[in-house]
Short mmCIF file of C-alpha atoms in Angstrom, two decimals:
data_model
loop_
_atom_site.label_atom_id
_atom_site.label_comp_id
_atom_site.label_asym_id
_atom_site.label_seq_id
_atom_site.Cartn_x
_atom_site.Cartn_y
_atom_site.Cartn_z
CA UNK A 63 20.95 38.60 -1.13
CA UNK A 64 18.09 41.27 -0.70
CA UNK A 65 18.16 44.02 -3.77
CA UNK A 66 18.49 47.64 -3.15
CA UNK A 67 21.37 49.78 -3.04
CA UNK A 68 22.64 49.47 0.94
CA UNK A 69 22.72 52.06 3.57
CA UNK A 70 26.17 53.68 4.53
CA UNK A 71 27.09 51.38 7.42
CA UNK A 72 27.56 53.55 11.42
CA UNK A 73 30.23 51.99 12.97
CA UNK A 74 30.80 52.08 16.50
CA UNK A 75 34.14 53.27 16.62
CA UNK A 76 34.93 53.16 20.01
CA UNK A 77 35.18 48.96 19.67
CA UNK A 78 38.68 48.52 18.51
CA UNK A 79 40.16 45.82 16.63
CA UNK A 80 42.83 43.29 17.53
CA UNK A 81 44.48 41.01 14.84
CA UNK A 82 46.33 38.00 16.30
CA UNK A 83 49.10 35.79 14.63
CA UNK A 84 50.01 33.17 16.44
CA UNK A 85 52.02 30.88 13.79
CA UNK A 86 55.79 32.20 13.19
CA UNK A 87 56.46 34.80 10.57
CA UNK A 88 55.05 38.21 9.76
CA UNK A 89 51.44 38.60 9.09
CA UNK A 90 50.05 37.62 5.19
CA UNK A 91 48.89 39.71 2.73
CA UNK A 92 45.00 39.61 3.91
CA UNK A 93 46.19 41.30 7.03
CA UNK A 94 47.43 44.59 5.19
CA UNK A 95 43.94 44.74 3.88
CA UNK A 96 42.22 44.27 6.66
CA UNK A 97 43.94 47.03 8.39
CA UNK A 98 43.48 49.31 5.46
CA UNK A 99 39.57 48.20 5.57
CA UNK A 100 38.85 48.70 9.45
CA UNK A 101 41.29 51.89 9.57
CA UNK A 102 39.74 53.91 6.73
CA UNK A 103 36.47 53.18 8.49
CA UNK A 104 37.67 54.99 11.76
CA UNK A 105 38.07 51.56 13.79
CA UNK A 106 41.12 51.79 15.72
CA UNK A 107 43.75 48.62 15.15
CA UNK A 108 46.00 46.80 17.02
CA UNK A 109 47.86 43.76 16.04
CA UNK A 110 50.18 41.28 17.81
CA UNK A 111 52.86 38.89 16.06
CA UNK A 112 55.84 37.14 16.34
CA UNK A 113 57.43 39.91 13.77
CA UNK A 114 56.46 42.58 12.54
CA UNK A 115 58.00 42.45 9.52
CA UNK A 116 55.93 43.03 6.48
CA UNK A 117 53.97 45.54 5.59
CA UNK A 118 51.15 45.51 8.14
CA UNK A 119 53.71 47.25 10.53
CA UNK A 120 53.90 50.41 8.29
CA UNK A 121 51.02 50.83 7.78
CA UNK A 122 49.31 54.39 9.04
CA UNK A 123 45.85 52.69 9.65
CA UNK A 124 47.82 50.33 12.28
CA UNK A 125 47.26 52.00 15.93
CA UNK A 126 50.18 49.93 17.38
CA UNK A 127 51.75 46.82 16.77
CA UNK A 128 52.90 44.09 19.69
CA UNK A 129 55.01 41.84 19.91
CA UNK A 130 54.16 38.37 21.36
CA UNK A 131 57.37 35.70 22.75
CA UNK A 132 58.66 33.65 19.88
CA UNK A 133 57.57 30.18 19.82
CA UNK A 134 54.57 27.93 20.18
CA UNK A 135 52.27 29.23 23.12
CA UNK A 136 50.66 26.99 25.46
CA UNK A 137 46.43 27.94 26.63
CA UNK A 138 47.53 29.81 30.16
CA UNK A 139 50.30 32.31 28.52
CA UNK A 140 48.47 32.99 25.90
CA UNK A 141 45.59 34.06 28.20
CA UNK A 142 47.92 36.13 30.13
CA UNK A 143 49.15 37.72 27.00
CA UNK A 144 45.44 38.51 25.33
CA UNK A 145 44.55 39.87 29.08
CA UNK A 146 47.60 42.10 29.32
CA UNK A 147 46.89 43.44 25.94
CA UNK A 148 43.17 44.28 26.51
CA UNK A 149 44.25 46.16 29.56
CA UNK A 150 46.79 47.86 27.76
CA UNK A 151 43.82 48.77 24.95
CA UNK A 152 41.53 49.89 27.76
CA UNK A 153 37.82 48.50 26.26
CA UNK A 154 36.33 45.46 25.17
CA UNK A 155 38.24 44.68 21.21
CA UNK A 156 36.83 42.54 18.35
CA UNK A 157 39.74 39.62 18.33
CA UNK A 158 40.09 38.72 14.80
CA UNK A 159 42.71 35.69 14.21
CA UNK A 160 44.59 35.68 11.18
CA UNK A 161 45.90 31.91 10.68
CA UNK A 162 44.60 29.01 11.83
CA UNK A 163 46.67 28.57 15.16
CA UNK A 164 45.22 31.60 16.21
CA UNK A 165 41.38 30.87 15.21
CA UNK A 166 41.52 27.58 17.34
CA UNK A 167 43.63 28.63 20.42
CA UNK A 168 40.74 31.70 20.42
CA UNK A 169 37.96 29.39 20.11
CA UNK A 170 39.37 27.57 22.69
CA UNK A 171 39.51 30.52 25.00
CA UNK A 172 36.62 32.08 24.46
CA UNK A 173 34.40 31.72 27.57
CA UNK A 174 37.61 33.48 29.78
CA UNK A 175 37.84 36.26 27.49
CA UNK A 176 34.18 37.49 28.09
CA UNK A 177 34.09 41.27 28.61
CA UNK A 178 37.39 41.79 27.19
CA UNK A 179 36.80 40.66 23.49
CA UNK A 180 34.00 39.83 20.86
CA UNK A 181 34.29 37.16 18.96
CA UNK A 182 31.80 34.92 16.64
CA UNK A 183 29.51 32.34 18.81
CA UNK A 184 31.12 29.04 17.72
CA UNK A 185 30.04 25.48 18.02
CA UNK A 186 32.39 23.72 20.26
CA UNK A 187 35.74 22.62 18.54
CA UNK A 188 34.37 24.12 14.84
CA UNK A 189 37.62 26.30 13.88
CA UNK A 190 39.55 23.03 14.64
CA UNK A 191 37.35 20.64 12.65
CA UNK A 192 37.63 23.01 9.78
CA UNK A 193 41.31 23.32 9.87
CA UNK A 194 42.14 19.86 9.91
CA UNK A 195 42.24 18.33 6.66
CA UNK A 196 40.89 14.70 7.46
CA UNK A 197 37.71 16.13 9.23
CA UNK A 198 37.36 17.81 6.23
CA UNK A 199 37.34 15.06 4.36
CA UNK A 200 34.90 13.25 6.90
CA UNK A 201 32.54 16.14 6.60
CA UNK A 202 32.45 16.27 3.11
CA UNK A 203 30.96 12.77 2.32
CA UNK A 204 28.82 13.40 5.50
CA UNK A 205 27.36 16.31 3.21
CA UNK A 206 27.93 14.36 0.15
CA UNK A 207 29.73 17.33 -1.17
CA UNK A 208 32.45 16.24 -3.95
CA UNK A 209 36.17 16.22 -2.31
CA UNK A 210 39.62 14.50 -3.85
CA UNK A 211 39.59 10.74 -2.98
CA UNK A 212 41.39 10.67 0.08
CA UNK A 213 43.41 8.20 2.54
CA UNK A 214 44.61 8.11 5.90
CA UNK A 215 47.40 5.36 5.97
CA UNK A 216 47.70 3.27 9.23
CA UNK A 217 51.35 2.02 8.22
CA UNK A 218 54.02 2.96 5.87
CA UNK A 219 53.48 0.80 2.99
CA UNK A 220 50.16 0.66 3.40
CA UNK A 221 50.92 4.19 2.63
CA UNK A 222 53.23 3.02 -0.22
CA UNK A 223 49.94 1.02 -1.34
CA UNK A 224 47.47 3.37 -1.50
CA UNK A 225 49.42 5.73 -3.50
CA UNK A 226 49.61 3.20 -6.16
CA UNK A 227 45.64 2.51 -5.49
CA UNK A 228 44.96 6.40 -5.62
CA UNK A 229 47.46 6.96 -8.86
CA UNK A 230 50.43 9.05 -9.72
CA UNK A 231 51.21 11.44 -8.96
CA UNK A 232 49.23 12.79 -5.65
CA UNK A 233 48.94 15.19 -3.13
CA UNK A 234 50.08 14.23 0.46
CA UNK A 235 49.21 16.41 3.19
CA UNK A 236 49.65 16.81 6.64
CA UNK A 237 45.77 16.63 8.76
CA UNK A 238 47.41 19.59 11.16
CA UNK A 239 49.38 21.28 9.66
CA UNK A 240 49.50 24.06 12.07
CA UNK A 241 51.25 21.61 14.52
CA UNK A 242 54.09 21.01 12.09
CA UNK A 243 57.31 22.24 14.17
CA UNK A 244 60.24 24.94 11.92
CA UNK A 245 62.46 21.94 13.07
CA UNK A 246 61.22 19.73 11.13
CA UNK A 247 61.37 21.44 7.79
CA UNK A 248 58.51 19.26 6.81
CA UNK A 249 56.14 21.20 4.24
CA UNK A 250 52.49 20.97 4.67
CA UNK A 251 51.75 20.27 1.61
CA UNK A 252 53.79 17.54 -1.41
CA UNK A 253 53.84 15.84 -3.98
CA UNK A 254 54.30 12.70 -4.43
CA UNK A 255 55.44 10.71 -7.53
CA UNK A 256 56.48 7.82 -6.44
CA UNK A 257 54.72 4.74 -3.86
CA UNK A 258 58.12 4.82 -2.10
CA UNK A 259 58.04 8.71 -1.33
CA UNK A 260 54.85 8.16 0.18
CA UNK A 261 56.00 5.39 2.02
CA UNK A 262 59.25 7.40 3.58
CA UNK A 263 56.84 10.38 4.23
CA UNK A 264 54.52 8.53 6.73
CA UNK A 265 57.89 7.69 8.52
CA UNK A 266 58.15 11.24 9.42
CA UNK A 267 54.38 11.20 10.90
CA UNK A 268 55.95 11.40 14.50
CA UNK A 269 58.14 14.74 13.87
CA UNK A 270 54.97 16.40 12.18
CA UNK A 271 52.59 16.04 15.13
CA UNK A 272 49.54 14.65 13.06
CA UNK A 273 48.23 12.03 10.48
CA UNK A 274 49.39 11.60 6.81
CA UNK A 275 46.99 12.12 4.13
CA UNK A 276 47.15 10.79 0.38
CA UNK A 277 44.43 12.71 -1.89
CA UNK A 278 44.33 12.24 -6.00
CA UNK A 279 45.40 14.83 -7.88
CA UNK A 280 42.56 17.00 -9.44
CA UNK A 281 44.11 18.32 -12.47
CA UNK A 282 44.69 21.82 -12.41
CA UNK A 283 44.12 24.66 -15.65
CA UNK A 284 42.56 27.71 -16.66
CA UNK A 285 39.44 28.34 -15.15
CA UNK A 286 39.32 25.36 -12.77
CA UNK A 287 40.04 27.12 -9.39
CA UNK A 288 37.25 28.69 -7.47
CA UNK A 289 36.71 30.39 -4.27
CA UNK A 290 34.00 31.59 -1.78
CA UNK A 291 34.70 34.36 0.96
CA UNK A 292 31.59 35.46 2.76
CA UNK A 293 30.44 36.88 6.81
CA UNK A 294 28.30 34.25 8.05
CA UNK A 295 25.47 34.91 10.64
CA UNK A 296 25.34 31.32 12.06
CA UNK A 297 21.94 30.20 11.07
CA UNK A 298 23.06 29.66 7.32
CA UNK A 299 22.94 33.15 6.09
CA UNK A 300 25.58 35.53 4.14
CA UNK A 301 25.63 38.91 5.21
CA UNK A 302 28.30 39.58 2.57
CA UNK A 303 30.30 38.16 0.08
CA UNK A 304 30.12 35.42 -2.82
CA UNK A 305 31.84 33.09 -5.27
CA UNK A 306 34.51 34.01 -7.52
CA UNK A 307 37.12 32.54 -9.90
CA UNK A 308 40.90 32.55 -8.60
CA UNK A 309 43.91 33.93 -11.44
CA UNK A 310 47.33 33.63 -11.50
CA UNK A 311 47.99 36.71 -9.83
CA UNK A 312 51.60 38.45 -10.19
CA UNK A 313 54.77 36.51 -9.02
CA UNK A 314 55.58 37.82 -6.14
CA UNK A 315 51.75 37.51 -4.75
CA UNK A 316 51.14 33.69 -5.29
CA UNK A 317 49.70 31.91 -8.07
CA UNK A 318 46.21 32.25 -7.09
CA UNK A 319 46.12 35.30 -4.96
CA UNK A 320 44.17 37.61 -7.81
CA UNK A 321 41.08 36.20 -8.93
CA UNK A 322 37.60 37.86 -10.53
CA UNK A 323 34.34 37.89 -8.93
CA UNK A 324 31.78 35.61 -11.07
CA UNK A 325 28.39 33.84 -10.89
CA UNK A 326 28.94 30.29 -9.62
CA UNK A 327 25.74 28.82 -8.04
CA UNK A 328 27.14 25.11 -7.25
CA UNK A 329 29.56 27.03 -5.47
CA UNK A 330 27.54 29.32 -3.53
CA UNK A 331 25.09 26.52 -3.01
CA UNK A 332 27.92 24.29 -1.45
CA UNK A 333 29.56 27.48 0.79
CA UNK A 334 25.66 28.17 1.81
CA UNK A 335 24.93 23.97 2.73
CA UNK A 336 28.38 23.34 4.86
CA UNK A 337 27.77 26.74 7.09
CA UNK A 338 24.25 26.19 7.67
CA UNK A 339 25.08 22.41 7.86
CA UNK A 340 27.57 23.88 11.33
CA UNK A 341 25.90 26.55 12.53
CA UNK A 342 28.80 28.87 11.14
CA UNK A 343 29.11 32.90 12.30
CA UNK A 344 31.59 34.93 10.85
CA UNK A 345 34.40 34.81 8.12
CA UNK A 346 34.85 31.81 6.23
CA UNK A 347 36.93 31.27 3.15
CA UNK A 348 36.32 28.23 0.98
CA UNK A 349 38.73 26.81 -1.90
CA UNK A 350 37.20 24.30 -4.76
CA UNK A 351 38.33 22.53 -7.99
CA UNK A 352 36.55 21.72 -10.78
CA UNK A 353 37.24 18.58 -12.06
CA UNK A 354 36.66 17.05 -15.84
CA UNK A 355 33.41 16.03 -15.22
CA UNK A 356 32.62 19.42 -14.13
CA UNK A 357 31.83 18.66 -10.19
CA UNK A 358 33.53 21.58 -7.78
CA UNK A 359 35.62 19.82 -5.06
CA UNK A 360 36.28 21.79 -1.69
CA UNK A 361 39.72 21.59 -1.04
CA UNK A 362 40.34 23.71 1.71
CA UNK A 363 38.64 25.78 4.28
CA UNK A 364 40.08 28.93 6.43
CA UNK A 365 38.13 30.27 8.73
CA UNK A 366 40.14 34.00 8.65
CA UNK A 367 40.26 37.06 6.09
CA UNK A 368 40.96 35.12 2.66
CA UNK A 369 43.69 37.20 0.50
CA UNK A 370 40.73 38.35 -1.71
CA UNK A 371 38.02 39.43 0.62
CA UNK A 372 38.01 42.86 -0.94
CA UNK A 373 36.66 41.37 -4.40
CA UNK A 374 33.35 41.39 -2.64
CA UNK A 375 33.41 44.87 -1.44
CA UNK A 376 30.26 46.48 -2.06
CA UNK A 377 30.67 49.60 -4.25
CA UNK A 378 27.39 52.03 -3.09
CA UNK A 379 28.58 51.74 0.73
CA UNK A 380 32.31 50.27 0.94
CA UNK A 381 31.02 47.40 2.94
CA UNK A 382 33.14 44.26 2.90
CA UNK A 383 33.39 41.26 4.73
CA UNK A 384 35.63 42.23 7.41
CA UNK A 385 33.44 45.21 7.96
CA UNK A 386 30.36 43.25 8.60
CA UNK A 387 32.11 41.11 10.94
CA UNK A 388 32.72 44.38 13.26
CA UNK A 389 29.42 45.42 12.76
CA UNK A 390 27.43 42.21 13.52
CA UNK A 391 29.56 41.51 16.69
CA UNK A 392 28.86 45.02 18.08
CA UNK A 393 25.03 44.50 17.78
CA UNK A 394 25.39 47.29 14.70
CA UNK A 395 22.45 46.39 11.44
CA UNK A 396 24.32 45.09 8.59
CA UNK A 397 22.83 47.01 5.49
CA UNK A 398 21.82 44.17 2.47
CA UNK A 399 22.03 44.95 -1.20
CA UNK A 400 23.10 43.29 -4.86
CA UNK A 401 26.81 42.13 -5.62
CA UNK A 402 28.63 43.42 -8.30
CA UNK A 403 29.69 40.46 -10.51
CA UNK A 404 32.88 40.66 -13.14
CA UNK A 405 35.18 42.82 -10.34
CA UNK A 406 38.65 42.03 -10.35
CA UNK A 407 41.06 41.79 -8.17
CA UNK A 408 45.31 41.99 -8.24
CA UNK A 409 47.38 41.95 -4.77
CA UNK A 410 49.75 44.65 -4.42
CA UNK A 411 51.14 43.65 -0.87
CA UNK A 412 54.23 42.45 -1.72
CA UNK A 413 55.25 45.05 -4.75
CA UNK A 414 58.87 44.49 -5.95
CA UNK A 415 60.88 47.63 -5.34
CA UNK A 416 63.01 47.66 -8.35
CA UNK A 417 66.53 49.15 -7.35
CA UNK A 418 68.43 52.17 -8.76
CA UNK A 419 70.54 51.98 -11.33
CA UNK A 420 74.00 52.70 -10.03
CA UNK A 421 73.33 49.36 -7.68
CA UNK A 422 72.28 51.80 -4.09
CA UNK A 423 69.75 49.80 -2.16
CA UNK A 424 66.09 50.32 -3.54
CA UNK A 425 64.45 53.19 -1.57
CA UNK A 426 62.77 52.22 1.63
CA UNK A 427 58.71 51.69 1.73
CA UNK A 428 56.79 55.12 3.45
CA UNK A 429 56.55 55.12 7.05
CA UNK A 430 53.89 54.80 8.62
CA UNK A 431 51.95 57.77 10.87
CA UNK A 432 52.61 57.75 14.10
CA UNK A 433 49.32 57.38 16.10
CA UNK A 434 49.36 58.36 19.80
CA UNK A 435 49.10 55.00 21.40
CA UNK A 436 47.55 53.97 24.32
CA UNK A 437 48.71 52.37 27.55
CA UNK A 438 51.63 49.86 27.21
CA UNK A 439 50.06 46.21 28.62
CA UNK A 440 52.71 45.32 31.26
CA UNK A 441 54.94 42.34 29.78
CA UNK A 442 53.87 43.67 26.44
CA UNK A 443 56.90 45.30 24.58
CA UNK A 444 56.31 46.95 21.32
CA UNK A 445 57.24 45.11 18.35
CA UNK A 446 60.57 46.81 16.80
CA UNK A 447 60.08 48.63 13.36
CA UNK A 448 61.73 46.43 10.67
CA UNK A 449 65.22 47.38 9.94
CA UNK A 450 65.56 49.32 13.44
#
């Protein structure tokens, strides 16, 4: 990262932004943040979900949330959807997916939503590589970077097999889990104690859409969990962001949504080799282990706002990762400077509303403003307000 304090970043706020949710369920916690982020920068922000539950959808910075048809949607109405929204909007948006569903079906789009949104110049297929959990585990020994022994079981007791092989207990995982249908009520992630659990899990590999993994357990403990949220340019550089150590966070947020920003230069070195390694533009969010011999093993990789991207919000000019993303896509300079190591950070999304004493409901969260919207997209109702 150059030194020097950096500029106060210009904006071009006449670019909007639209966050899209394609996987059921309100949007998560990274979402409020990035509204709050792009909003108190004077970028206008529109989101579309299944619900709109949450607190994304009260939030004054929000310009107008949509609602999208419940369910799984195919290429050509999803097209129809994103093109009815950006006529609705009126002027080419950033499109910023927030889960993995979305990143891939937008990927996959890209070339037919040209003059309608901007979105990070991708390798071919990338956002789904990333996502799925055995490519991972392919690209990692083609980088030699350290990753949990892993096996993809061709049969059920070979499955059975190599969970004794790997040892007890383990992780299983689904490769997609994104495909994994609510009827199914299969997690994406479990553990597994036993050779015959693994064996009756790969019998459910038909109802959840993709291939069974068995990893080994890293061992888990204070200090062991790592992450690395950064805006990628695409030839290997980081226009902002870093490595940092996850915490247990509060109880409500997720055991390692808080975490402390931190020195860590195997980690930064192995975030820096895998996106130069594929050519990776824009946000990427990274998850490692450390194991007992000290080696940091990726486990997972998101290519969306992580829950902690504002850790590595730059204190002289309030740039953060999201920010850089809206100005590198509109052709705006991205101003370089130091980090500022040792920040914290605690999620306050999902704050517990304790209720009164005489047992009345707790008192509801603040509206948010009302912004004058623009132009309903035809086919395109609102979202309703939760509890309307």
């Amino acid at each position: 990262m150059a030194e020097g304090l950096r500029a106060v970043p210009s904006f071009d706020t006449e670019v909007p932004v639209l966050l899209l949710r394609l996987g059921p369920g309100p949007f998560p916690r990274s979402a409020l943040g990035v509204v709050r982020s792009l909003g108190r920068a004077g970028i206008e922000v529109h989101a579309v979900a299944a619900s709109a539950d949450g607190p994304v959808g009260r939030s004054r910075y929000l310009h107008r949330m949509y609602a999208r048809p419940p369910g799984p949607m195919a290429h050509a109405p999803l097209l129809d959807l994103l093109r009815d929204l950006s006529e609705g909007i009126g002027r080419p948006a950033v499109l910023l997916p927030m889960d993995d569903r979305g990143a891939i079906a937008a990927a996959g789009l890209a070339g037919r939503l040209l003059g309608r949104y901007l979105l990070p110049a991708q390798p071919a297929g990338l956002p789904e590589r990333l996502a799925d959990r055995a490519q991972l585990a392919l690209l990692c020994r083609e980088l030699g970077l350290p990753h949990p022994a892993t096996v993809v079981p061709a049969g059920a007791w070979q499955a059975a097999d190599a969970a004794a092989g790997l040892g007890l207990p383990l992780v299983a995982k689904w490769s997609r889990p994104w495909l994994l249908p609510p009827s199914a009520g299969l997690p994406g992630t479990t553990l597994v104690h036993t050779p015959d659990d693994a064996r009756r899990l790969y019998e459910q590999t038909e109802r959840a859409g993709s291939a069974l993994l068995l990893q080994r357990l890293l061992p888990g403990g204070r200090g062991t969990d790592w992450f690395f949220h950064g805006c990628f340019t695409g030839d290997g550089g980081c226009l902002i962001g870093g490595p940092g150590r996850a915490g247990r966070g509060r109880p409500w947020a997720g055991p390692a949504a808080a975490g402390r920003r931190l020195p860590n230069p195997q980690v930064e070195r192995a975030a820096l080799r895998l996106a130069g390694h594929l050519g990776y533009r824009g946000l990427l969010d990274l998850d490692f282990r450390r194991d007992a011999h000290g080696r940091y093993h990726l486990l997972g990789v998101s290519g969306r706002p992580g829950d902690r991207f504002r850790l590595f919000t730059d204190p002289s000019s309030g740039l953060d990762a999201v920010r850089a993303l809206h100005l590198d896509l509109t052709g705006r300079t991205v101003p370089r400077g130091p980090g500022a190591p040792g920040r914290r950070f605690r999620p306050g999304t999902y704050r517990r509303r304790a209720a009164p004493p005489n047992g009345a409901p707790p008192p509801p969260l603040p509206a948010r403003s009302s912004a004058a919207p623009h132009g309903m997209p035809r086919g395109v109702p609102p979202a309703p307000a939760p509890g309307a």
